[in-house]
């Protein structure tokens, strides 16, 4: 149950995520050298507006993308036809992901 | 003598609407026998009440499609020895469509979606004007060429899992037709077609897995046509915001 707007939103959010995923993977490879600890991660992220923006953007894109993706899976698995219900589901899932993500992001960067 | 079993064990779907069951028949094997020959033989020799549909018997009319051992096929051009499983054939009505009776599926939803997708000609001139000239070598004409030989058989529609999961999805054949209309230089309804395929059951629901293209008996590629529609609608999205 995707119209053009949802389709564009899903492709654009994927486009935003693609380089961020690569950066995230590169950082992981770099950070894990010589072992990794919570303290080491927090030392990098805490108080860093740069990382807050990087992962903030990632988070928003992932919340939009995953909410639309799950909407498609739900609609096609159960052959649902109600747009109102699917819109509500998409918004609710997106909001939950966004809130959970922003809480975690806040804790590791700006708290 | 033919190689292999001399009789075919044929299971045929019998029933009306949503109820029914498979019924078994034994049919003598013959050389160059098609699946449609098998169904006709049963109807002529064993059970005259068997309902099915065909017209041309040469792959032109698109009326004989059925599920054969789980795969949608044009039965008049499908040789038994290419598809039987050790002499066994299971034949059912086309998937993704309501059943009228036995092997005859109700094609109404399929054709209603052609109209919904604006898969029809939107004339730009009246009969009093000169006939438009289309350059056969132009890119649009050659793109349209790849989509026009559709026989409306609904094989692709039966093969599409997205249709199965999303009853409003317009499906590969209607969208393939819409794409050939978009590429018709004489057509005045390009914007209407792009709008019609952008609704919630439109081309953007396609997952690009290509069952339609794989099974189309005329070797068309609805998958590519749909990719073209996605491209053009995305372009018009940036230009007009819809
Ligand atoms: C760079 C990263 C990513 C890219 C390029 C990407 C791309 C895509 C594309 C193109 C689709 C549409 C598939 C279709 O309609 O057939 C899709 C679907 C989906 N994506 Fe992503 N995605 C990415 C990351 C993610 C992430 C991180 C998640 C989960 C949080 C996710 C969850 C989903 C889900 C649930 C679907 C629906 C499945 C479907 O429609 O078939 N994706 N993705
Ligand atoms: S490629 Fe698209 S239209 Fe073709 S079978 Fe798959 S979902 Fe259906
Ligand atoms: S695109 Fe191919 S499979 Fe689909 S209706 Fe036309 S001829 Fe049949
Ligand atoms: S009977 Fe016409 S296509 Fe098979």
Short mmCIF file of C-alpha atoms and ligand atoms in Angstrom, two decimals:
data_model
loop_
_atom_site.label_atom_id
_atom_site.label_comp_id
_atom_site.label_asym_id
_atom_site.label_seq_id
_atom_site.Cartn_x
_atom_site.Cartn_y
_atom_site.Cartn_z
CA UNK A 1 0.00 0.00 0.00
CA UNK A 2 2.55 2.54 -1.14
CA UNK A 3 1.69 5.63 -3.11
CA UNK A 4 4.30 7.78 -4.83
CA UNK A 5 4.97 9.90 -1.71
CA UNK A 6 5.65 6.96 0.60
CA UNK A 7 7.77 5.34 -2.10
CA UNK A 8 9.88 8.49 -2.47
CA UNK A 9 10.22 8.81 1.30
CA UNK A 10 11.45 5.24 1.55
CA UNK A 11 13.96 5.59 -1.30
CA UNK A 12 15.21 8.97 -0.02
CA UNK A 13 15.63 7.70 3.53
CA UNK A 14 17.55 4.73 2.10
CA UNK A 15 19.71 7.15 0.13
CA UNK A 16 20.48 9.11 3.29
CA UNK A 17 21.29 5.93 5.20
CA UNK A 18 23.61 4.38 2.59
CA UNK A 19 26.66 6.63 3.25
CA UNK A 20 25.86 6.79 6.98
CA UNK A 21 25.91 2.98 7.17
CA UNK A 22 29.31 2.91 5.48
CA UNK A 23 30.65 5.57 7.85
CA UNK A 24 29.23 3.68 10.81
CA UNK A 25 30.88 0.43 9.66
CA UNK A 26 34.20 2.17 9.07
CA UNK A 27 34.05 3.71 12.53
CA UNK A 28 33.29 0.31 14.08
CA UNK A 29 36.29 -1.27 12.37
CA UNK A 30 38.47 1.59 13.56
CA UNK A 31 37.07 1.71 17.10
CA UNK A 32 37.31 -2.02 17.77
CA UNK A 33 41.10 -2.11 17.21
CA UNK A 34 42.81 -3.00 20.45
CA UNK A 35 39.50 -3.81 22.18
CA UNK A 36 36.51 -1.65 22.92
CA UNK A 37 34.87 -0.43 26.09
CA UNK A 38 31.83 1.64 27.00
CA UNK A 39 34.12 4.31 28.38
CA UNK A 40 36.01 4.56 25.10
CA UNK A 41 32.80 4.99 23.09
CA UNK A 42 31.39 7.56 25.48
CA UNK A 43 34.67 9.48 25.43
CA UNK A 44 34.22 9.92 21.69
CA UNK A 45 30.50 10.69 21.63
CA UNK A 46 29.80 12.58 24.85
CA UNK A 47 29.47 16.28 24.31
CA UNK A 48 30.01 15.91 20.57
CA UNK A 49 27.52 17.85 18.51
CA UNK A 50 28.99 16.29 15.35
CA UNK A 51 28.20 12.72 16.42
CA UNK A 52 24.81 13.83 17.73
CA UNK A 53 23.95 15.22 14.29
CA UNK A 54 25.44 12.22 12.46
CA UNK A 55 23.47 9.65 14.43
CA UNK A 56 20.47 11.98 14.75
CA UNK A 57 20.13 12.08 10.96
CA UNK A 58 20.69 8.32 10.76
CA UNK A 59 18.00 7.82 13.38
CA UNK A 60 15.38 9.94 11.64
CA UNK A 61 16.05 8.24 8.30
CA UNK A 62 15.92 4.76 9.85
CA UNK A 63 12.68 5.52 11.74
CA UNK A 64 10.95 6.72 8.55
CA UNK A 65 12.39 3.91 6.43
CA UNK A 66 11.64 1.08 8.83
CA UNK A 67 8.11 2.35 9.57
CA UNK A 68 7.25 2.36 5.86
CA UNK A 69 8.95 -1.01 5.37
CA UNK A 70 7.00 -2.63 8.20
CA UNK A 71 3.80 -1.09 6.83
CA UNK A 72 4.38 -2.91 3.53
CA UNK A 73 5.13 -6.21 5.25
CA UNK A 74 2.06 -5.94 7.50
CA UNK A 75 -0.25 -4.92 4.63
CA UNK A 76 0.90 -7.70 2.29
CA UNK A 77 1.14 -10.44 4.90
CA UNK A 78 -2.40 -9.89 6.16
CA UNK A 79 -3.83 -8.46 2.88
CA UNK A 80 -4.95 -5.34 4.77
CA UNK A 81 -6.75 -2.71 2.74
CA UNK A 82 -7.55 0.00 5.28
CA UNK A 83 -5.38 3.01 4.50
CA UNK A 84 -6.41 4.75 7.71
CA UNK A 85 -5.22 1.82 9.79
CA UNK A 86 -1.97 1.50 7.86
CA UNK A 87 -1.28 5.23 8.13
CA UNK A 88 -1.84 5.05 11.88
CA UNK A 89 0.42 2.01 12.16
CA UNK A 90 3.17 3.71 10.13
CA UNK A 91 3.03 6.87 12.24
CA UNK A 92 2.97 4.93 15.51
CA UNK A 93 5.91 2.69 14.57
CA UNK A 94 7.89 5.68 13.31
CA UNK A 95 7.18 7.62 16.51
CA UNK A 96 8.20 4.71 18.76
CA UNK A 97 11.48 4.22 16.86
CA UNK A 98 12.15 7.92 16.94
CA UNK A 99 11.50 8.27 20.68
CA UNK A 100 13.56 5.20 21.61
CA UNK A 101 16.37 6.32 19.33
CA UNK A 102 16.41 9.92 20.47
CA UNK A 103 16.52 8.80 24.12
CA UNK A 104 19.54 6.60 23.41
CA UNK A 105 21.19 9.29 21.32
CA UNK A 106 20.67 11.87 24.02
CA UNK A 107 22.21 9.55 26.60
CA UNK A 108 25.41 8.90 24.67
CA UNK A 109 26.00 12.35 23.22
CA UNK A 110 24.47 15.28 25.01
CA UNK A 111 23.47 13.98 28.45
CA UNK B 1 5.48 -45.17 -29.10
CA UNK B 2 6.07 -42.34 -26.67
CA UNK B 3 8.71 -42.59 -23.98
CA UNK B 4 7.50 -42.78 -20.40
CA UNK B 5 3.99 -43.48 -19.09
CA UNK B 6 1.27 -43.97 -21.74
CA UNK B 7 -1.45 -42.46 -19.57
CA UNK B 8 -1.48 -39.16 -17.79
CA UNK B 9 -2.82 -38.84 -14.25
CA UNK B 10 -4.60 -35.52 -14.36
CA UNK B 11 -6.00 -33.68 -11.35
CA UNK B 12 -8.44 -30.96 -12.29
CA UNK B 13 -10.00 -28.33 -10.06
CA UNK B 14 -13.79 -28.65 -9.99
CA UNK B 15 -16.07 -26.20 -8.25
CA UNK B 16 -17.75 -22.84 -8.31
CA UNK B 17 -16.73 -19.71 -6.46
CA UNK B 18 -14.70 -20.41 -3.34
CA UNK B 19 -15.65 -24.07 -2.95
CA UNK B 20 -14.34 -27.05 -4.84
CA UNK B 21 -11.86 -29.93 -4.94
CA UNK B 22 -9.50 -31.65 -7.33
CA UNK B 23 -10.92 -34.52 -9.39
CA UNK B 24 -8.72 -37.20 -10.98
CA UNK B 25 -8.86 -38.33 -14.60
CA UNK B 26 -6.81 -40.75 -16.70
CA UNK B 27 -5.96 -39.41 -20.14
CA UNK B 28 -4.10 -41.26 -22.93
CA UNK B 29 -0.81 -39.61 -23.83
CA UNK B 30 -0.28 -38.48 -27.39
CA UNK B 31 2.57 -36.98 -29.35
CA UNK B 32 2.83 -33.16 -29.28
CA UNK B 33 -0.07 -33.06 -26.84
CA UNK B 34 -0.73 -29.70 -25.20
CA UNK B 35 -2.22 -29.12 -21.77
CA UNK B 36 -5.27 -27.64 -23.50
CA UNK B 37 -5.58 -30.89 -25.54
CA UNK B 38 -5.70 -32.80 -22.25
CA UNK B 39 -8.43 -30.58 -20.80
CA UNK B 40 -10.44 -30.76 -24.06
CA UNK B 41 -10.08 -34.55 -24.20
CA UNK B 42 -11.52 -34.86 -20.71
CA UNK B 43 -14.41 -32.55 -21.56
CA UNK B 44 -15.15 -34.39 -24.83
CA UNK B 45 -14.68 -37.96 -23.60
CA UNK B 46 -15.13 -38.14 -19.84
CA UNK B 47 -17.10 -35.21 -18.47
CA UNK B 48 -18.96 -32.75 -20.71
CA UNK B 49 -19.70 -30.50 -17.72
CA UNK B 50 -16.05 -29.50 -17.31
CA UNK B 51 -15.82 -25.72 -17.74
CA UNK B 52 -12.78 -24.03 -19.23
CA UNK B 53 -11.99 -21.29 -21.69
CA UNK B 54 -10.08 -21.05 -24.95
CA UNK B 55 -10.51 -19.62 -28.41
CA UNK B 56 -7.55 -19.44 -30.80
CA UNK B 57 -5.42 -22.45 -29.75
CA UNK B 58 -2.35 -20.73 -31.20
CA UNK B 59 -1.23 -18.30 -28.48
CA UNK B 60 -3.01 -15.23 -29.82
CA UNK B 61 -6.17 -14.68 -27.81
CA UNK B 62 -4.93 -15.06 -24.25
CA UNK B 63 -8.01 -16.88 -22.99
CA UNK B 64 -6.63 -20.32 -22.11
CA UNK B 65 -4.29 -19.56 -19.20
CA UNK B 66 -4.44 -21.91 -16.20
CA UNK B 67 -2.25 -23.07 -13.33
CA UNK B 68 -0.35 -26.16 -14.48
CA UNK B 69 1.54 -27.98 -11.73
CA UNK B 70 1.44 -24.74 -9.77
CA UNK B 71 2.77 -22.52 -12.56
CA UNK B 72 0.66 -20.10 -14.63
CA UNK B 73 0.84 -21.01 -18.34
CA UNK B 74 -0.88 -20.51 -21.68
CA UNK B 75 -2.20 -24.05 -21.99
CA UNK B 76 -2.64 -24.08 -25.79
CA UNK B 77 1.10 -23.58 -26.31
CA UNK B 78 2.33 -25.67 -23.38
CA UNK B 79 3.40 -29.17 -24.33
CA UNK B 80 2.58 -31.83 -21.77
CA UNK B 81 6.02 -33.44 -21.95
CA UNK B 82 7.64 -30.13 -20.97
CA UNK B 83 5.66 -29.79 -17.75
CA UNK B 84 4.34 -33.16 -16.55
CA UNK B 85 5.84 -34.66 -13.43
CA UNK B 86 6.23 -38.37 -14.22
CA UNK B 87 2.93 -38.36 -16.12
CA UNK B 88 1.14 -36.30 -13.47
CA UNK B 89 -0.57 -32.98 -14.19
CA UNK B 90 -2.40 -30.77 -11.73
CA UNK B 91 -4.49 -28.16 -13.50
CA UNK B 92 -6.32 -25.34 -11.74
CA UNK B 93 -7.86 -21.96 -12.49
CA UNK B 94 -5.54 -18.94 -12.66
CA UNK B 95 -4.24 -17.68 -9.33
CA UNK B 96 -5.18 -14.27 -7.92
CA UNK B 97 -8.59 -14.20 -9.63
CA UNK B 98 -12.04 -15.31 -8.44
CA UNK B 99 -13.24 -18.62 -9.90
CA UNK B 100 -16.42 -18.74 -11.97
CA UNK B 101 -16.47 -22.50 -12.42
CA UNK B 102 -13.81 -25.23 -12.67
CA UNK B 103 -10.95 -23.82 -14.77
CA UNK B 104 -12.65 -20.59 -15.81
CA UNK B 105 -11.40 -17.66 -13.75
CA UNK B 106 -13.31 -14.40 -13.54
CA UNK B 107 -11.20 -11.89 -15.52
CA UNK B 108 -13.21 -8.82 -14.45
CA UNK B 109 -10.80 -7.59 -11.72
CA UNK B 110 -7.90 -8.01 -14.16
CA UNK B 111 -9.50 -5.82 -16.84
CA UNK B 112 -10.94 -3.34 -14.36
CA UNK B 113 -7.36 -2.64 -13.31
CA UNK B 114 -6.34 -1.92 -16.93
CA UNK B 115 -8.92 0.84 -16.91
CA UNK B 116 -7.85 2.05 -13.44
CA UNK B 117 -4.25 2.25 -14.64
CA UNK B 118 -5.44 4.44 -17.57
CA UNK B 119 -4.14 1.72 -19.89
CA UNK B 120 -6.22 3.14 -22.70
CA UNK B 121 -5.69 5.57 -25.54
CA UNK B 122 -6.28 9.29 -24.89
CA UNK B 123 -6.68 10.77 -28.35
CA UNK B 124 -5.18 14.17 -29.14
CA UNK B 125 -6.79 14.65 -32.55
CA UNK B 126 -10.24 14.27 -34.04
CA UNK B 127 -11.13 12.11 -37.02
CA UNK B 128 -11.05 15.21 -39.21
CA UNK B 129 -7.35 15.78 -38.64
CA UNK B 130 -4.51 14.02 -40.34
CA UNK B 131 -3.26 10.75 -38.84
CA UNK B 132 -0.23 11.37 -36.61
CA UNK B 133 3.06 10.07 -37.95
CA UNK B 134 5.21 8.15 -35.49
CA UNK B 135 8.83 7.58 -36.40
CA UNK B 136 9.40 3.84 -35.99
CA UNK B 137 13.04 4.49 -35.07
CA UNK B 138 12.31 6.99 -32.31
CA UNK B 139 13.29 6.00 -28.80
CA UNK B 140 9.76 6.28 -27.42
CA UNK B 141 8.41 4.11 -30.21
CA UNK B 142 11.06 1.47 -29.66
CA UNK B 143 10.39 1.49 -25.91
CA UNK B 144 6.66 1.10 -26.57
CA UNK B 145 7.44 -1.75 -28.97
CA UNK B 146 8.83 -3.87 -26.17
CA UNK B 147 5.52 -3.69 -24.30
CA UNK B 148 2.79 -3.89 -26.95
CA UNK B 149 2.59 -7.58 -27.79
CA UNK B 150 0.53 -8.37 -24.69
CA UNK B 151 -2.29 -10.90 -25.25
CA UNK B 152 -4.07 -10.09 -21.94
CA UNK B 153 -3.65 -13.66 -20.75
CA UNK B 154 -3.18 -12.72 -17.06
CA UNK B 155 -0.32 -15.18 -16.62
CA UNK B 156 1.84 -12.43 -15.14
CA UNK B 157 -1.00 -11.32 -12.87
CA UNK B 158 -1.33 -14.89 -11.59
CA UNK B 159 2.44 -15.09 -11.05
CA UNK B 160 2.66 -11.87 -9.02
CA UNK B 161 3.00 -12.32 -5.25
CA UNK B 162 2.33 -8.64 -4.71
CA UNK B 163 -1.13 -9.03 -6.26
CA UNK B 164 -1.68 -11.98 -3.90
CA UNK B 165 -0.83 -9.86 -0.86
CA UNK B 166 -2.33 -6.56 -1.99
CA UNK B 167 -5.72 -6.93 -3.68
CA UNK B 168 -5.64 -3.28 -4.80
CA UNK B 169 -2.31 -3.59 -6.61
CA UNK B 170 -2.87 -2.86 -10.31
CA UNK B 171 -0.56 -5.69 -11.32
CA UNK B 172 2.03 -6.23 -14.05
CA UNK B 173 -0.19 -6.37 -17.17
CA UNK B 174 -2.14 -3.16 -16.50
CA UNK B 175 1.07 -1.32 -15.60
CA UNK B 176 2.82 -2.70 -18.68
CA UNK B 177 -0.02 -1.30 -20.78
CA UNK B 178 0.17 2.04 -18.97
CA UNK B 179 3.87 2.21 -19.84
CA UNK B 180 3.20 1.65 -23.54
CA UNK B 181 0.61 4.46 -23.40
CA UNK B 182 3.15 6.77 -21.72
CA UNK B 183 5.50 6.07 -24.63
CA UNK B 184 2.86 6.65 -27.30
CA UNK B 185 3.64 10.03 -28.82
CA UNK B 186 0.05 10.37 -30.05
CA UNK B 187 -1.38 10.00 -26.56
CA UNK B 188 -2.59 13.15 -24.83
CA UNK B 189 -3.08 11.55 -21.41
CA UNK B 190 0.49 11.08 -20.19
CA UNK B 191 -0.04 13.07 -16.98
CA UNK B 192 -3.28 11.18 -16.24
CA UNK B 193 -1.54 7.85 -16.70
CA UNK B 194 1.34 8.83 -14.41
CA UNK B 195 -1.18 10.00 -11.79
CA UNK B 196 -3.23 6.80 -12.15
CA UNK B 197 -0.21 4.56 -11.53
CA UNK B 198 0.92 6.61 -8.50
CA UNK B 199 -2.04 5.85 -6.23
CA UNK B 200 -1.82 3.50 -3.25
CA UNK B 201 -2.32 0.38 -5.40
CA UNK B 202 0.01 1.68 -8.10
CA UNK B 203 3.37 0.79 -9.59
CA UNK B 204 5.32 1.73 -6.46
CA UNK B 205 4.14 -1.43 -4.72
CA UNK B 206 6.10 -3.65 -7.11
CA UNK B 207 9.05 -5.38 -5.40
CA UNK B 208 10.95 -5.92 -8.67
CA UNK B 209 11.39 -9.66 -8.16
CA UNK B 210 10.32 -10.33 -11.74
CA UNK B 211 7.93 -13.31 -11.57
CA UNK B 212 5.83 -11.49 -14.19
CA UNK B 213 8.69 -11.29 -16.67
CA UNK B 214 9.80 -14.81 -15.94
CA UNK B 215 6.37 -16.28 -16.73
CA UNK B 216 5.06 -14.02 -19.52
CA UNK B 217 4.53 -16.44 -22.41
CA UNK B 218 5.09 -13.67 -24.95
CA UNK B 219 8.45 -12.79 -23.43
CA UNK B 220 7.44 -9.28 -22.50
CA UNK B 221 8.97 -7.65 -19.45
CA UNK B 222 6.36 -5.98 -17.24
CA UNK B 223 9.20 -5.67 -14.70
CA UNK B 224 11.05 -3.28 -17.02
CA UNK B 225 7.87 -1.39 -17.88
CA UNK B 226 7.15 -0.88 -14.18
CA UNK B 227 10.73 0.29 -13.61
CA UNK B 228 10.10 2.84 -16.39
CA UNK B 229 6.91 4.02 -14.68
CA UNK B 230 8.72 4.35 -11.35
CA UNK B 231 11.41 6.41 -13.04
CA UNK B 232 8.97 8.72 -14.83
CA UNK B 233 6.72 9.19 -11.79
CA UNK B 234 9.77 10.00 -9.63
CA UNK B 235 10.80 12.55 -12.23
CA UNK B 236 7.39 14.15 -12.26
CA UNK B 237 7.48 14.12 -8.43
CA UNK B 238 10.52 16.40 -8.45
CA UNK B 239 9.03 18.62 -11.13
CA UNK B 240 5.49 18.92 -9.81
CA UNK B 241 5.60 17.52 -6.29
CA UNK B 242 3.32 14.62 -7.11
C1 LIG C 1 21.60 1.80 3.46
C2 LIG C 1 20.68 1.13 4.04
C3 LIG C 1 19.38 0.69 3.40
C4 LIG C 1 18.97 0.69 2.08
C5 LIG C 1 19.75 1.13 0.86
C6 LIG C 1 17.60 0.18 2.06
C7 LIG C 1 16.81 0.06 0.92
C8 LIG C 1 15.54 -0.45 0.89
C9 LIG C 1 14.67 -0.52 -0.27
C10 LIG C 1 15.03 -0.06 -1.68
C11 LIG C 1 13.51 -1.11 0.11
C12 LIG C 1 12.29 -1.40 -0.76
C13 LIG C 1 12.23 -2.83 -1.16
C14 LIG C 1 10.98 -3.15 -1.93
O1 LIG C 1 10.02 -2.38 -1.98
O2 LIG C 1 10.94 -4.24 -2.51
C15 LIG C 1 13.62 -1.40 1.52
C16 LIG C 1 12.66 -2.02 2.27
C17 LIG C 1 12.73 -2.21 3.64
N1 LIG C 1 13.73 -1.81 4.47
FE1 LIG C 1 15.47 -0.95 3.92
N2 LIG C 1 17.24 -0.14 3.33
C18 LIG C 1 18.29 0.16 4.19
C19 LIG C 1 18.33 0.02 5.54
C20 LIG C 1 17.30 -0.45 6.32
C21 LIG C 1 17.31 -0.50 7.77
C22 LIG C 1 18.46 -0.02 8.66
C23 LIG C 1 16.13 -1.07 8.15
C24 LIG C 1 15.59 -1.38 9.52
C25 LIG C 1 15.70 -0.58 10.54
C26 LIG C 1 15.38 -1.38 6.94
C27 LIG C 1 14.14 -1.95 6.92
C28 LIG C 1 13.41 -2.17 5.78
C29 LIG C 1 12.13 -2.86 5.76
C30 LIG C 1 11.39 -3.44 6.95
C31 LIG C 1 11.70 -2.88 4.41
C32 LIG C 1 10.42 -3.49 3.86
C33 LIG C 1 10.68 -4.71 3.08
C34 LIG C 1 10.07 -4.65 1.70
O3 LIG C 1 9.41 -3.66 1.35
O4 LIG C 1 10.28 -5.58 0.94
N3 LIG C 1 16.12 -0.99 5.85
N4 LIG C 1 14.86 -0.98 1.98
S1 LIG C 2 8.19 -7.66 -10.53
FE1 LIG C 2 6.50 -6.46 -9.67
S2 LIG C 2 4.75 -6.81 -11.03
FE2 LIG C 2 6.31 -8.38 -11.52
S3 LIG C 2 5.69 -10.16 -10.30
FE3 LIG C 2 7.14 -8.97 -9.04
S4 LIG C 2 5.89 -7.55 -7.81
FE4 LIG C 2 4.59 -8.38 -9.45
S1 LIG C 3 2.30 -9.16 -20.08
FE1 LIG C 3 2.62 -11.23 -20.83
S2 LIG C 3 1.82 -12.55 -19.18
FE2 LIG C 3 1.04 -10.51 -18.80
S3 LIG C 3 -1.00 -10.49 -19.73
FE3 LIG C 3 0.46 -9.69 -21.27
S4 LIG C 3 1.11 -11.45 -22.47
FE4 LIG C 3 0.13 -12.26 -20.63
S1 LIG C 4 -6.37 -20.46 -26.78
FE1 LIG C 4 -5.79 -18.45 -27.47
S2 LIG C 4 -3.92 -18.14 -26.39
FE2 LIG C 4 -4.42 -20.17 -25.88
#
